[in-house]
Amino acid sequence: MPLSTILMLFAISGCQLLSDSNSNKVDFSDYYLWIKSLSDDEIVEEIFQQKSNKQSGYAQADVQLIMLYSLPDSPIHNPYTAKTLLNDYPLVPYSETTFSTTDLAFVVMLKDQLNQQLLLLEQLTNYKGAYQQSKKVNLEQQLKIDQLNKQIIQLKKIEKTLSNRGQ
């Protein structure tokens, strides 16, 4: 009986040590899925919480804020800011303490997705500019066509007048 009690205490303390060693790690993919499920008001609260955590020196707050900036439905959605923060965030020193391999892969994938999104935004801006330019050219050409049509009508009237005088 005393031996089983001692073994049980070791087992319990071993479980406690295992759960404490993993408590410094944050599963960013779980966090991302969680913030995707929040309402707008809850996202605003989470933004304030993570900004407060960042000021308090909470290491994961930076990445969590980056995810909030990356979230399409977030009130602070801004892929430019997210990408800038992600570029400034040192991934390597934290890879052994904060990031699991899965989290590091998630953050690298997020960086790739932000790069792609920024490229698409730039292309969209270029297309909008080209569209506006072509719209302006089309309007100018339409005005010229209208002027030419008016001149044709005037010329036809002059021709008709001359034709009537000649008879």
GROMACS .gro file of C-alpha atoms in nm:
model
  167
    1MET     CA    1   0.000   0.000   0.000
    2PRO     CA    2   0.271   0.261   0.087
    3LEU     CA    3   0.460   0.171  -0.228
    4SER     CA    4   0.151   0.228  -0.446
    5THR     CA    5   0.092   0.564  -0.274
    6ILE     CA    6   0.449   0.675  -0.345
    7LEU     CA    7   0.422   0.560  -0.706
    8MET     CA    8   0.092   0.746  -0.739
    9LEU     CA    9   0.253   1.066  -0.601
   10PHE     CA   10   0.538   1.035  -0.851
   11ALA     CA   11   0.292   0.985  -1.135
   12ILE     CA   12   0.088   1.288  -1.031
   13SER     CA   13   0.395   1.508  -0.989
   14GLY     CA   14   0.524   1.388  -1.327
   15CYS     CA   15   0.196   1.491  -1.490
   16GLN     CA   16   0.222   1.828  -1.320
   17LEU     CA   17   0.575   1.876  -1.455
   18LEU     CA   18   0.465   1.789  -1.806
   19SER     CA   19   0.175   2.033  -1.804
   20ASP     CA   20   0.399   2.312  -1.663
   21SER     CA   21   0.665   2.259  -1.930
   22ASN     CA   22   0.408   2.306  -2.208
   23SER     CA   23   0.239   2.608  -2.050
   24ASN     CA   24   0.493   2.849  -2.204
   25LYS     CA   25   0.392   2.738  -2.551
   26VAL     CA   26   0.095   2.882  -2.735
   27ASP     CA   27  -0.069   2.699  -3.018
   28PHE     CA   28  -0.109   2.977  -3.275
   29SER     CA   29  -0.323   2.770  -3.509
   30ASP     CA   30  -0.571   2.710  -3.224
   31TYR     CA   31  -0.562   3.081  -3.143
   32TYR     CA   32  -0.632   3.171  -3.507
   33LEU     CA   33  -0.926   2.932  -3.522
   34TRP     CA   34  -1.055   3.079  -3.196
   35ILE     CA   35  -1.039   3.442  -3.315
   36LYS     CA   36  -1.211   3.340  -3.641
   37SER     CA   37  -1.510   3.232  -3.429
   38LEU     CA   38  -1.539   3.562  -3.238
   39SER     CA   39  -1.803   3.826  -3.296
   40ASP     CA   40  -1.699   4.181  -3.390
   41ASP     CA   41  -1.731   4.302  -3.031
   42GLU     CA   42  -1.528   4.008  -2.902
   43ILE     CA   43  -1.258   4.078  -3.162
   44VAL     CA   44  -1.238   4.440  -3.045
   45GLU     CA   45  -1.199   4.317  -2.685
   46GLU     CA   46  -0.929   4.072  -2.795
   47ILE     CA   47  -0.743   4.350  -2.979
   48PHE     CA   48  -0.736   4.562  -2.663
   49GLN     CA   49  -0.630   4.258  -2.458
   50GLN     CA   50  -0.341   4.174  -2.693
   51LYS     CA   51  -0.225   4.538  -2.706
   52SER     CA   52  -0.226   4.536  -2.326
   53ASN     CA   53  -0.039   4.202  -2.325
   54LYS     CA   54   0.220   4.347  -2.562
   55GLN     CA   55   0.281   4.643  -2.330
   56SER     CA   56   0.314   4.397  -2.042
   57GLY     CA   57   0.589   4.214  -2.231
   58TYR     CA   58   0.391   3.901  -2.316
   59ALA     CA   59   0.603   3.741  -2.590
   60GLN     CA   60   0.319   3.586  -2.788
   61ALA     CA   61   0.116   3.910  -2.800
   62ASP     CA   62   0.306   4.029  -3.107
   63VAL     CA   63   0.216   3.724  -3.312
   64GLN     CA   64  -0.141   3.729  -3.186
   65LEU     CA   65  -0.172   4.096  -3.288
   66ILE     CA   66  -0.028   4.006  -3.628
   67MET     CA   67  -0.301   3.743  -3.663
   68LEU     CA   68  -0.564   4.000  -3.564
   69TYR     CA   69  -0.431   4.241  -3.829
   70SER     CA   70  -0.435   3.952  -4.079
   71LEU     CA   71  -0.789   3.841  -3.999
   72PRO     CA   72  -1.010   3.954  -4.290
   73ASP     CA   73  -1.312   4.038  -4.072
   74SER     CA   74  -1.111   4.216  -3.804
   75PRO     CA   75  -1.186   4.584  -3.738
   76ILE     CA   76  -0.811   4.646  -3.764
   77HIS     CA   77  -0.757   4.429  -4.073
   78ASN     CA   78  -0.450   4.567  -4.243
   79PRO     CA   79  -0.223   4.328  -4.431
   80TYR     CA   80   0.043   4.600  -4.468
   81THR     CA   81   0.069   4.644  -4.091
   82ALA     CA   82   0.057   4.269  -4.033
   83LYS     CA   83   0.337   4.211  -4.283
   84THR     CA   84   0.549   4.491  -4.137
   85LEU     CA   85   0.506   4.354  -3.784
   86LEU     CA   86   0.581   4.003  -3.904
   87ASN     CA   87   0.896   4.120  -4.084
   88ASP     CA   88   1.011   4.294  -3.765
   89TYR     CA   89   0.931   3.993  -3.547
   90PRO     CA   90   1.238   3.777  -3.477
   91LEU     CA   91   1.128   3.421  -3.545
   92VAL     CA   92   1.461   3.246  -3.494
   93PRO     CA   93   1.537   3.337  -3.130
   94TYR     CA   94   1.190   3.227  -3.028
   95SER     CA   95   1.183   2.905  -3.225
   96GLU     CA   96   1.315   2.709  -2.928
   97THR     CA   97   1.103   2.872  -2.658
   98THR     CA   98   0.780   3.005  -2.801
   99PHE     CA   99   0.717   2.827  -3.127
  100SER     CA  100   0.661   2.462  -3.179
  101THR     CA  101   0.748   2.335  -3.525
  102THR     CA  102   0.378   2.351  -3.611
  103ASP     CA  103   0.351   2.711  -3.490
  104LEU     CA  104   0.663   2.814  -3.678
  105ALA     CA  105   0.520   2.657  -3.993
  106PHE     CA  106   0.192   2.841  -3.930
  107VAL     CA  107   0.371   3.176  -3.893
  108VAL     CA  108   0.579   3.117  -4.207
  109MET     CA  109   0.261   3.022  -4.395
  110LEU     CA  110   0.096   3.341  -4.263
  111LYS     CA  111   0.391   3.540  -4.395
  112ASP     CA  112   0.355   3.375  -4.736
  113GLN     CA  113  -0.018   3.444  -4.736
  114LEU     CA  114   0.040   3.810  -4.647
  115ASN     CA  115   0.296   3.840  -4.927
  116GLN     CA  116   0.043   3.695  -5.170
  117GLN     CA  117  -0.234   3.921  -5.041
  118LEU     CA  118  -0.017   4.231  -5.072
  119LEU     CA  119   0.081   4.133  -5.425
  120LEU     CA  120  -0.287   4.093  -5.515
  121LEU     CA  121  -0.370   4.429  -5.355
  122GLU     CA  122  -0.095   4.594  -5.558
  123GLN     CA  123  -0.222   4.433  -5.878
  124LEU     CA  124  -0.576   4.540  -5.793
  125THR     CA  125  -0.457   4.897  -5.742
  126ASN     CA  126  -0.275   4.885  -6.077
  127TYR     CA  127  -0.585   4.745  -6.249
  128LYS     CA  128  -0.801   5.015  -6.093
  129GLY     CA  129  -0.559   5.279  -6.219
  130ALA     CA  130  -0.556   5.130  -6.568
  131TYR     CA  131  -0.936   5.103  -6.561
  132GLN     CA  132  -0.971   5.469  -6.460
  133GLN     CA  133  -0.726   5.571  -6.732
  134SER     CA  134  -0.909   5.371  -6.999
  135LYS     CA  135  -1.240   5.510  -6.876
  136LYS     CA  136  -1.100   5.863  -6.917
  137VAL     CA  137  -0.972   5.783  -7.269
  138ASN     CA  138  -1.309   5.630  -7.361
  139LEU     CA  139  -1.489   5.940  -7.237
  140GLU     CA  140  -1.257   6.164  -7.441
  141GLN     CA  141  -1.313   5.948  -7.749
  142GLN     CA  142  -1.689   5.951  -7.695
  143LEU     CA  143  -1.679   6.333  -7.679
  144LYS     CA  144  -1.484   6.342  -8.006
  145ILE     CA  145  -1.734   6.102  -8.166
  146ASP     CA  146  -2.022   6.323  -8.052
  147GLN     CA  147  -1.846   6.629  -8.199
  148LEU     CA  148  -1.786   6.450  -8.528
  149ASN     CA  149  -2.151   6.336  -8.540
  150LYS     CA  150  -2.261   6.697  -8.489
  151GLN     CA  151  -2.027   6.809  -8.768
  152ILE     CA  152  -2.167   6.536  -8.997
  153ILE     CA  153  -2.520   6.653  -8.924
  154GLN     CA  154  -2.418   7.014  -8.997
  155LEU     CA  155  -2.246   6.909  -9.320
  156LYS     CA  156  -2.555   6.714  -9.426
  157LYS     CA  157  -2.769   7.024  -9.359
  158ILE     CA  158  -2.529   7.238  -9.564
  159GLU     CA  159  -2.530   6.978  -9.843
  160LYS     CA  160  -2.909   6.969  -9.838
  161THR     CA  161  -2.927   7.348  -9.847
  162LEU     CA  162  -2.685   7.365 -10.141
  163SER     CA  163  -2.874   7.088 -10.315
  164ASN     CA  164  -3.202   7.275 -10.273
  165ARG     CA  165  -3.048   7.599 -10.409
  166GLY     CA  166  -2.905   7.420 -10.711
  167GLN     CA  167  -3.243   7.288 -10.826
   0.00000   0.00000   0.00000
